[in-house]
C-alpha atoms as an extended CHARMM CRD file, in Angstrom:
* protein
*
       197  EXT
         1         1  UNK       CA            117.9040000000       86.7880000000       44.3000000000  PROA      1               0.0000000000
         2         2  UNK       CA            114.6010000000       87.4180000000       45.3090000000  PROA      2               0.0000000000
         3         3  UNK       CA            113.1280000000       86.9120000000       48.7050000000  PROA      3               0.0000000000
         4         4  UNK       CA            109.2600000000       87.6130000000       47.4440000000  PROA      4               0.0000000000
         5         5  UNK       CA            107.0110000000       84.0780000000       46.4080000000  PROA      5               0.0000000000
         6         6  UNK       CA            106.4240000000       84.0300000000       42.6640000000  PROA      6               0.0000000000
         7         7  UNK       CA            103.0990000000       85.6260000000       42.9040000000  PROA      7               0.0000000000
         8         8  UNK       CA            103.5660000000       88.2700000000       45.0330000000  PROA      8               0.0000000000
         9         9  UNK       CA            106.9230000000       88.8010000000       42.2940000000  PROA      9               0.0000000000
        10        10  UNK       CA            104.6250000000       88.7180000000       39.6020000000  PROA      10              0.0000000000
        11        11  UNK       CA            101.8460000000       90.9300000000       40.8080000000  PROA      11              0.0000000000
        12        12  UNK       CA            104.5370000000       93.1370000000       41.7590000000  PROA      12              0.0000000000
        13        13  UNK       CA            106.1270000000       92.9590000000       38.2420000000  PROA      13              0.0000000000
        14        14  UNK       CA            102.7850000000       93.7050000000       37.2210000000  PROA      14              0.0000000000
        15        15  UNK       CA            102.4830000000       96.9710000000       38.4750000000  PROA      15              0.0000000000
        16        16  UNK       CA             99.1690000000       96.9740000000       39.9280000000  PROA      16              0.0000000000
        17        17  UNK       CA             98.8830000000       95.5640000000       43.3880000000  PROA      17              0.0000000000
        18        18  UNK       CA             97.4160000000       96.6010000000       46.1400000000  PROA      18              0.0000000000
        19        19  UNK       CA             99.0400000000       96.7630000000       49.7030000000  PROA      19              0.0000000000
        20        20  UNK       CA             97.4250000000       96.2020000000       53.3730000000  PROA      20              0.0000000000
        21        21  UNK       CA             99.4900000000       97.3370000000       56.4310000000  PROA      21              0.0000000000
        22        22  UNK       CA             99.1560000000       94.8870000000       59.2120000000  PROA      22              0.0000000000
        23        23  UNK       CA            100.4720000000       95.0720000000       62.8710000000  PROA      23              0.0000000000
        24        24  UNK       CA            100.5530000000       92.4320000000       65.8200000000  PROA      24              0.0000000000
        25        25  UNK       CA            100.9620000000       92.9240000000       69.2620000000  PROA      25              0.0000000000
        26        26  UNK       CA            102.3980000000       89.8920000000       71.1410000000  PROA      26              0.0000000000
        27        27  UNK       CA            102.0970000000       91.3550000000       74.4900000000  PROA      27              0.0000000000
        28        28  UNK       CA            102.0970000000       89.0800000000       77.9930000000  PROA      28              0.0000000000
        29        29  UNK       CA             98.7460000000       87.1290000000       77.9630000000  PROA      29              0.0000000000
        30        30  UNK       CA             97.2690000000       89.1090000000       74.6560000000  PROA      30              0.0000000000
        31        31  UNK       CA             97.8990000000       88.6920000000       71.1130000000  PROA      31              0.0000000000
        32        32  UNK       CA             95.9360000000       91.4880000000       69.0650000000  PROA      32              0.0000000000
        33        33  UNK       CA             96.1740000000       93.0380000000       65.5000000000  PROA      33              0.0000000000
        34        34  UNK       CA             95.4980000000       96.1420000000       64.0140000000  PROA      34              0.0000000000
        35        35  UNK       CA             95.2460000000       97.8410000000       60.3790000000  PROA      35              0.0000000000
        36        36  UNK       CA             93.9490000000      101.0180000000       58.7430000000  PROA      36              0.0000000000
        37        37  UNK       CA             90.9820000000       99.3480000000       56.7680000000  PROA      37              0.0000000000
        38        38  UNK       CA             87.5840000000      100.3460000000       57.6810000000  PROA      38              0.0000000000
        39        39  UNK       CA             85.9670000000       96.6230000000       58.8840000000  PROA      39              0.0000000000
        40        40  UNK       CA             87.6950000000       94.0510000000       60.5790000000  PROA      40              0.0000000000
        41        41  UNK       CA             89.9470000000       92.1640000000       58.9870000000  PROA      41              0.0000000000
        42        42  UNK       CA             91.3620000000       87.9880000000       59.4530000000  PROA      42              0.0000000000
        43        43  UNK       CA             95.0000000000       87.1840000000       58.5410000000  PROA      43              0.0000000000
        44        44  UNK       CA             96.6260000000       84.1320000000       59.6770000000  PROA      44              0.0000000000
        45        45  UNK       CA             93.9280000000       83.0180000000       62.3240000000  PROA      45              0.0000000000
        46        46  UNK       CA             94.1980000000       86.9390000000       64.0260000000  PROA      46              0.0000000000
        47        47  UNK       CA             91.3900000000       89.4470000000       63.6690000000  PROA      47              0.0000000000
        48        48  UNK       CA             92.8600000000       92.6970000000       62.6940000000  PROA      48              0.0000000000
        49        49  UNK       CA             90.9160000000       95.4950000000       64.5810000000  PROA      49              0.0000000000
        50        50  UNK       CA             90.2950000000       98.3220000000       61.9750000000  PROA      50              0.0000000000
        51        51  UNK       CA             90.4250000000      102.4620000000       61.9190000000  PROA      51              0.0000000000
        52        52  UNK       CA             92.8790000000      102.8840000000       65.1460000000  PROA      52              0.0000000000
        53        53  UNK       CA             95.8800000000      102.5030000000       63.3840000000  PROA      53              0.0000000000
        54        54  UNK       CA             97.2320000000      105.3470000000       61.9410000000  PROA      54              0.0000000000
        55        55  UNK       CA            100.6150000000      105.5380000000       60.1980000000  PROA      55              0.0000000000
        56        56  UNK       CA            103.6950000000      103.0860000000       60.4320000000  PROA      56              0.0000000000
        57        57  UNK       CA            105.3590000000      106.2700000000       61.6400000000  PROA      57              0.0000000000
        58        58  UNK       CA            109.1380000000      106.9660000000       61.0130000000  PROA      58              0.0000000000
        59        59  UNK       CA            112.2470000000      104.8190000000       60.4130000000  PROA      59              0.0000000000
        60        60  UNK       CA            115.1230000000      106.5430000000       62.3170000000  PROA      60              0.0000000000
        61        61  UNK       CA            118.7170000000      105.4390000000       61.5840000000  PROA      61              0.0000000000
        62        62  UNK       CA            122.2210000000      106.5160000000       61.5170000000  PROA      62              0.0000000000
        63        63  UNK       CA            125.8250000000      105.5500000000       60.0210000000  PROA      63              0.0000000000
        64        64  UNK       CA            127.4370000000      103.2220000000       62.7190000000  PROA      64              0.0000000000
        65        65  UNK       CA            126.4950000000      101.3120000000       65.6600000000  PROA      65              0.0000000000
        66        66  UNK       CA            123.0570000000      103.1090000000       66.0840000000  PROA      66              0.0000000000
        67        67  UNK       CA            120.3380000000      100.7340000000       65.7260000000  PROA      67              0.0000000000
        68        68  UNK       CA            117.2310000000      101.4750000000       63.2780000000  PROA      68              0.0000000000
        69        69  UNK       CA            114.3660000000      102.6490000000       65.2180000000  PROA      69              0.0000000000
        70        70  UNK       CA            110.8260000000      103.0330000000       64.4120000000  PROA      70              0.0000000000
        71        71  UNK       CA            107.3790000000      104.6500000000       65.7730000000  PROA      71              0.0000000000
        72        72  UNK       CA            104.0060000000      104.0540000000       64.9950000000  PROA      72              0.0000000000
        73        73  UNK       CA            101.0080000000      105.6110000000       66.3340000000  PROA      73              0.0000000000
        74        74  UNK       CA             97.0990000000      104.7040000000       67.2880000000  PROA      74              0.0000000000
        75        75  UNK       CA             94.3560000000      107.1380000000       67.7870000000  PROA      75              0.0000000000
        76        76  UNK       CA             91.0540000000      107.0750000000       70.0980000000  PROA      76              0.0000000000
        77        77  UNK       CA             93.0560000000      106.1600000000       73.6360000000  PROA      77              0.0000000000
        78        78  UNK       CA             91.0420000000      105.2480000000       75.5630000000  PROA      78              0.0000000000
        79        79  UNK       CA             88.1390000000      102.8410000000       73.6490000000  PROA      79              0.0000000000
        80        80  UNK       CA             85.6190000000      101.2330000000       75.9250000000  PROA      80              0.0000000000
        81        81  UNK       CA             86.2950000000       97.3280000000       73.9120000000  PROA      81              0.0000000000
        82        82  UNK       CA             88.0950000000       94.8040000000       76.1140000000  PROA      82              0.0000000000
        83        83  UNK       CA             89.6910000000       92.9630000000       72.8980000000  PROA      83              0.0000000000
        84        84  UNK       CA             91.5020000000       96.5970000000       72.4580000000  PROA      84              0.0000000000
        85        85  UNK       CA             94.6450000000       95.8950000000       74.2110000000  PROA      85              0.0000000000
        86        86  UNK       CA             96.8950000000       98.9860000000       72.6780000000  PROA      86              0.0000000000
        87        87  UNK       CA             93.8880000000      101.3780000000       74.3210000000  PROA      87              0.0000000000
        88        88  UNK       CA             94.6200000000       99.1230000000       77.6880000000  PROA      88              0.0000000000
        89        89  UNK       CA             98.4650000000       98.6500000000       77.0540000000  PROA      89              0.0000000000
        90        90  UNK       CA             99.4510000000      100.0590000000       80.7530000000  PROA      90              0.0000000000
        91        91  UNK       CA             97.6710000000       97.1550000000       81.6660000000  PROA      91              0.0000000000
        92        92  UNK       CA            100.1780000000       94.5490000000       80.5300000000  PROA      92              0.0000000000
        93        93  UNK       CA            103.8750000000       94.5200000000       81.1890000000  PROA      93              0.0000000000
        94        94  UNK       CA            104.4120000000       95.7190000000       77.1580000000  PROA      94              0.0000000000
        95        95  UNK       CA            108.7160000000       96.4910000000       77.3440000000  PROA      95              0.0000000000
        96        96  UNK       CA            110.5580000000       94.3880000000       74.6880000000  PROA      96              0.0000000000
        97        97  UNK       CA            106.6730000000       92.6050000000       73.5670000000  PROA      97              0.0000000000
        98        98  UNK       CA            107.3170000000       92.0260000000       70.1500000000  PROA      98              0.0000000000
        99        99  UNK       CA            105.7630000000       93.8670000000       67.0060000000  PROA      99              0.0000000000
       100       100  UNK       CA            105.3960000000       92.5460000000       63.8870000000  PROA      100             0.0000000000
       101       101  UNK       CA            104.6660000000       94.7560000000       60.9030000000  PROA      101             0.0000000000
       102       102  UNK       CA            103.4280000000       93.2080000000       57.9220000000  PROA      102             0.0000000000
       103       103  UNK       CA            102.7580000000       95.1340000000       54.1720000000  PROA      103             0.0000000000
       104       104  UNK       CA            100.3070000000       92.3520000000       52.5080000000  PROA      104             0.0000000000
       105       105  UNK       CA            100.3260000000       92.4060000000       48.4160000000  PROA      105             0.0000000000
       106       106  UNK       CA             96.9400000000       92.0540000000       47.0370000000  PROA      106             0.0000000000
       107       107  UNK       CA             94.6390000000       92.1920000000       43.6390000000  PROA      107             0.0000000000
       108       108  UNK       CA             92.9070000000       96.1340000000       43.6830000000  PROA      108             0.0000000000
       109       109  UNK       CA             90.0300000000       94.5480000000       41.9050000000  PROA      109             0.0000000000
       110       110  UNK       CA             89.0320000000       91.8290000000       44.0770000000  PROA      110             0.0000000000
       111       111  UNK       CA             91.2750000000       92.4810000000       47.6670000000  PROA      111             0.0000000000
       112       112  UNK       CA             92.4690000000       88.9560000000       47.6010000000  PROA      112             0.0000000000
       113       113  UNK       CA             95.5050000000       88.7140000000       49.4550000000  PROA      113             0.0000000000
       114       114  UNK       CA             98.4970000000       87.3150000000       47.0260000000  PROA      114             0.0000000000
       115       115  UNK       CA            100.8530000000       87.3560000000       50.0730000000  PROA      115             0.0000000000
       116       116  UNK       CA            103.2440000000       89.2270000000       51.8520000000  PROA      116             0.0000000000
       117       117  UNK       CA            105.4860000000       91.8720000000       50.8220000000  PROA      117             0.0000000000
       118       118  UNK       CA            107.9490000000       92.7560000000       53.8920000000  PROA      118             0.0000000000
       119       119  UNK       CA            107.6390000000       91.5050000000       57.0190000000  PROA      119             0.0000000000
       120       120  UNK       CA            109.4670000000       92.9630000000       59.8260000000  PROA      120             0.0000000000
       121       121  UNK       CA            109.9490000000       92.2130000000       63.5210000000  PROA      121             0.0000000000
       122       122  UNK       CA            110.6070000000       94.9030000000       66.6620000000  PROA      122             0.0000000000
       123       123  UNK       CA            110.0990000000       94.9130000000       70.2860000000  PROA      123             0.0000000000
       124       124  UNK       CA            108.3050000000       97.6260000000       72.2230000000  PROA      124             0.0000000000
       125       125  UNK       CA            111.0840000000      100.0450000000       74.0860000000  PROA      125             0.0000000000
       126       126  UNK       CA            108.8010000000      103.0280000000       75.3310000000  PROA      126             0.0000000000
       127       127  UNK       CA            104.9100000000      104.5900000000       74.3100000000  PROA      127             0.0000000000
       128       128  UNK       CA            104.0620000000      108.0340000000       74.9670000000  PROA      128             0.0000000000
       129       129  UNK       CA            100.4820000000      110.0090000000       75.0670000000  PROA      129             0.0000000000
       130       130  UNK       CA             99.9370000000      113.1220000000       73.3330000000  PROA      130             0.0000000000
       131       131  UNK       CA             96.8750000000      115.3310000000       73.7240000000  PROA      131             0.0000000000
       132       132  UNK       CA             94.3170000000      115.2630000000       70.6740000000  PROA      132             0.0000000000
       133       133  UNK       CA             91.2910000000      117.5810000000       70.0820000000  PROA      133             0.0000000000
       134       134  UNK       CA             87.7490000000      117.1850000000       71.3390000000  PROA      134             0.0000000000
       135       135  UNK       CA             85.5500000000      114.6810000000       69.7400000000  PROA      135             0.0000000000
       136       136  UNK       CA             82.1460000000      115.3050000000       68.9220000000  PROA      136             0.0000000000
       137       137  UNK       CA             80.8630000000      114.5630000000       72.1750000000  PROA      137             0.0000000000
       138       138  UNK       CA             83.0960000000      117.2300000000       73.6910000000  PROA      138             0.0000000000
       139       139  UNK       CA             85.1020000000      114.5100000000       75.7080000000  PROA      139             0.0000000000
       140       140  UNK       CA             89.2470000000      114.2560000000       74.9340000000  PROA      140             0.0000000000
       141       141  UNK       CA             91.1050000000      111.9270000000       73.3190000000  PROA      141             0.0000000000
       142       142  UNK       CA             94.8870000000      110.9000000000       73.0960000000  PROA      142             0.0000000000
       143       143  UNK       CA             97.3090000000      109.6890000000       70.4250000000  PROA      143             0.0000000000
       144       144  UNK       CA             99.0450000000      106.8160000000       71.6620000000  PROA      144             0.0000000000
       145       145  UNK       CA            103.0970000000      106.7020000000       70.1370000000  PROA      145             0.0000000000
       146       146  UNK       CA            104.9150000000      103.4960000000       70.5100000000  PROA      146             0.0000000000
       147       147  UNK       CA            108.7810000000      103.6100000000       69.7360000000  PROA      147             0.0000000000
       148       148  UNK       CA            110.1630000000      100.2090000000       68.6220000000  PROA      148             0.0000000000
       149       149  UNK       CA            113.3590000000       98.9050000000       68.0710000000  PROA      149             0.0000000000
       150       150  UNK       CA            114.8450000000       95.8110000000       66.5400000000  PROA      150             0.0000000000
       151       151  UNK       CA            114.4870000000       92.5450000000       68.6240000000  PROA      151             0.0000000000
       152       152  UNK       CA            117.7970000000       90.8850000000       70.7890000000  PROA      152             0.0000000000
       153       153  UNK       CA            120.4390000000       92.4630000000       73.1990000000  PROA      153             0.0000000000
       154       154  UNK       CA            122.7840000000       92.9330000000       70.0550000000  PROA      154             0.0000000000
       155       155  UNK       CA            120.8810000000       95.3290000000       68.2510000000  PROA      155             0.0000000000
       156       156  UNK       CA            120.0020000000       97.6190000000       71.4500000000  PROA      156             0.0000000000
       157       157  UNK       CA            123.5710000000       97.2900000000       73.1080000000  PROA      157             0.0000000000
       158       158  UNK       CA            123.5440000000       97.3380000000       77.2540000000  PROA      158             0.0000000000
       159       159  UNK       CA            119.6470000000       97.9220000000       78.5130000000  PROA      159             0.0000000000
       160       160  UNK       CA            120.4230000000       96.2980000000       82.3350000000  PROA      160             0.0000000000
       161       161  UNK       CA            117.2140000000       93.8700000000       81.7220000000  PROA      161             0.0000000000
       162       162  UNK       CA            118.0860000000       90.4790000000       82.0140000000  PROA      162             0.0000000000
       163       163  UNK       CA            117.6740000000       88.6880000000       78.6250000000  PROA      163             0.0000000000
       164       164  UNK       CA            116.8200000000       85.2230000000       78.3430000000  PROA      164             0.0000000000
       165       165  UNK       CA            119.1960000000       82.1160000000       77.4770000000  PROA      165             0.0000000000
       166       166  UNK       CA            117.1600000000       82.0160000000       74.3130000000  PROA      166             0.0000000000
       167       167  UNK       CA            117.7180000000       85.5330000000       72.7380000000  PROA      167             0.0000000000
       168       168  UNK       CA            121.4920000000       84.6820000000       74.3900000000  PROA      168             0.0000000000
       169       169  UNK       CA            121.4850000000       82.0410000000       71.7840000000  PROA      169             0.0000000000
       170       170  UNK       CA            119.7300000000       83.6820000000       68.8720000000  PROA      170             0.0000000000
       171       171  UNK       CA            122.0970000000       86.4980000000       69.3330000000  PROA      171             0.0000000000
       172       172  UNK       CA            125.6290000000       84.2910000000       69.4940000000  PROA      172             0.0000000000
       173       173  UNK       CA            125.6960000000       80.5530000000       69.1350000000  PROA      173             0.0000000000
       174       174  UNK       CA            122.6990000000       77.9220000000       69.3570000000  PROA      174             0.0000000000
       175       175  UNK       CA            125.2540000000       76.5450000000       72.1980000000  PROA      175             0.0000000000
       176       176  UNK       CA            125.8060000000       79.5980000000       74.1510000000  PROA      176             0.0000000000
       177       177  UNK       CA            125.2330000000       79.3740000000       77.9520000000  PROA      177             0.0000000000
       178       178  UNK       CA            126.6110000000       82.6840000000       78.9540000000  PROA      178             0.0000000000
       179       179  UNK       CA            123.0310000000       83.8270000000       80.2590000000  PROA      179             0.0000000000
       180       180  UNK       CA            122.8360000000       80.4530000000       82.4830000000  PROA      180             0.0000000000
       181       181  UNK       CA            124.2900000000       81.8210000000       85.7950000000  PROA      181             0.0000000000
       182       182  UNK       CA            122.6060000000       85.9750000000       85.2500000000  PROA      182             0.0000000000
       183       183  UNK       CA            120.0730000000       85.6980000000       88.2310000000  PROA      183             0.0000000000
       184       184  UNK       CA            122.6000000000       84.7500000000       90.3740000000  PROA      184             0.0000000000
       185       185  UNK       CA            126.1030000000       86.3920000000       90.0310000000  PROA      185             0.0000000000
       186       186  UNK       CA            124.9120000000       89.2250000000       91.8560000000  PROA      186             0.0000000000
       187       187  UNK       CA            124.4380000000       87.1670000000       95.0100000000  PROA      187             0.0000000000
       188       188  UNK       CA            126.3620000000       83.2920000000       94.6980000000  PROA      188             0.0000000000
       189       189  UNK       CA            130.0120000000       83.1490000000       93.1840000000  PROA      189             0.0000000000
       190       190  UNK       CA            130.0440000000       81.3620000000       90.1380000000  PROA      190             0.0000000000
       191       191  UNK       CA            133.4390000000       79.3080000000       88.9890000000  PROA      191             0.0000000000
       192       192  UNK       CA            134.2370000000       80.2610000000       85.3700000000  PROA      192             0.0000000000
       193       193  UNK       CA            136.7150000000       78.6300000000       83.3290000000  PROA      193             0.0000000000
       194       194  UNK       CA            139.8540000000       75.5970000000       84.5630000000  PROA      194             0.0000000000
       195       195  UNK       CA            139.4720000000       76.0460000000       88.8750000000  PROA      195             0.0000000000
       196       196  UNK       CA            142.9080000000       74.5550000000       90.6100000000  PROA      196             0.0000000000
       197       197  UNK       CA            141.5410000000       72.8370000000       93.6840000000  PROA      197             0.0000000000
C-alpha cells in the first residue's frame, strides 16, 4: 500500500522528478525554514531561507533499543539577518524544538511542486560549532551541526526533562495521566492507587 498521493506516485513512476529538501525549525517564539536552493523559497505559508543549508547529514542507527539519530548541518554562523534564527539559535531555548524535514517531488521542467515525498519529524538534542576557513574578507566562519533525534520520551528512553502530559499521551494512551502529579512528587506526597483511611 502506498503512502505517496497519486501524483507524486505517478511522477515518481515516471522516473523523472525532481526533489527539493526542506527543513523547519519550530523553536520557542520562531518558526523559520531553510533549503539548499539559491533564492528564497514559499512552502506552506513559510519562507524557506536559501544557500545555508548544507546536507541532511547522516542517519545513525543500530539493531535494538537504540533510537535512529540524525545530523544536519548549516554554514555562514554567524549572518548579520534577524529572520536567521539557526545563525542566532543560542538565543532561544532550542532542546527537544522540533525539526521537520521535508523531500518535495516536483516537475524538472517547470519546478512545480507535485507534493511531498517523505516527511519526517525530530526534535533538537544538542548543536555543535566547528571552525571553517576564512572568507573572502579574511573574517572566520563556523559550521553549525545540529544532532536530532526522534520526537517523545519513548524513542529517547530516560533524559531527566520533564515531558509534558501531552507527549505522556501521544506516547501511551490518549487517557494517560501519569505526567499529572511530575512537578510535584519531588516536594508534596501524592496518593496513588486504593488509600485505606
Amino acid at each position: 500500500m502506498s503512502v505517496l498521493s497519486p501524483e507524486v506516485e505517478a511522477i515518481v513512476e515516471s522516473g523523472e522528478f525532481a526533489t527539493l529538501d526542506l527543513i523547519r525549525f519550530d523553536l520557542p517564539g520562531k518558526t523559520v525554514g531553510y533549503h539548499r536552493g539559491g533564492r528564497p523559497f514559499t512552502y506552506n505559508g513559510l519562507k524557506y531561507l536559501p544557500n545555508r543549508y548544507l546536507e541532511a547529514g547522516d542517519i545513525n542507527s543500530s539493531v535494538g533499543v537504540a533510537v535512529t539519530t540524525r545530523t544536519i548541518v548549516f554554514s555562514n554562523i554567524p549572518v548579520a539577518d534577524p529572520e536567521d534564527a539557526v545563525a542566532q539559535i543560542e538565543q532561544y531555548d532550542y532542546p527537544n524544538s522540533p525539526v521537520i524535514i521535508t523531500h518535495l517531488a516536483g516537475v524538472p521542467a517547470t519546478n512545480e511542486v507535485v507534493g511531498i515525498l517523505v516527511s519526517n519529524i525530530y526534535e533538537i538534542d544538542r548543536i555543535s560549532y566547528n571552525d571553517d576557513a576564512l572568507d573572502a574578507k579574511g573574517s572566520g566562519l563556523l559550521t553549525l551541526t545540529i544532532d536530532l533525534q526522534p520526537p517523545g520520551r519513548s524513542a529517547r528512553g530516560q533524559t531527566l526533562v520533564k515531558r509534558s502530559k501531552a507527549e505522556q499521551q501521544f506516547d501511551n494512551d490518549a487517557t494517560d495521566t501519569g505526567f499529572e502529579y511530575v512537578a510535584t512528587v519531588g516536594t508534596i506526597p501524592e496518593e496513588w492507587g486504593q488509600v485505606s483511611r
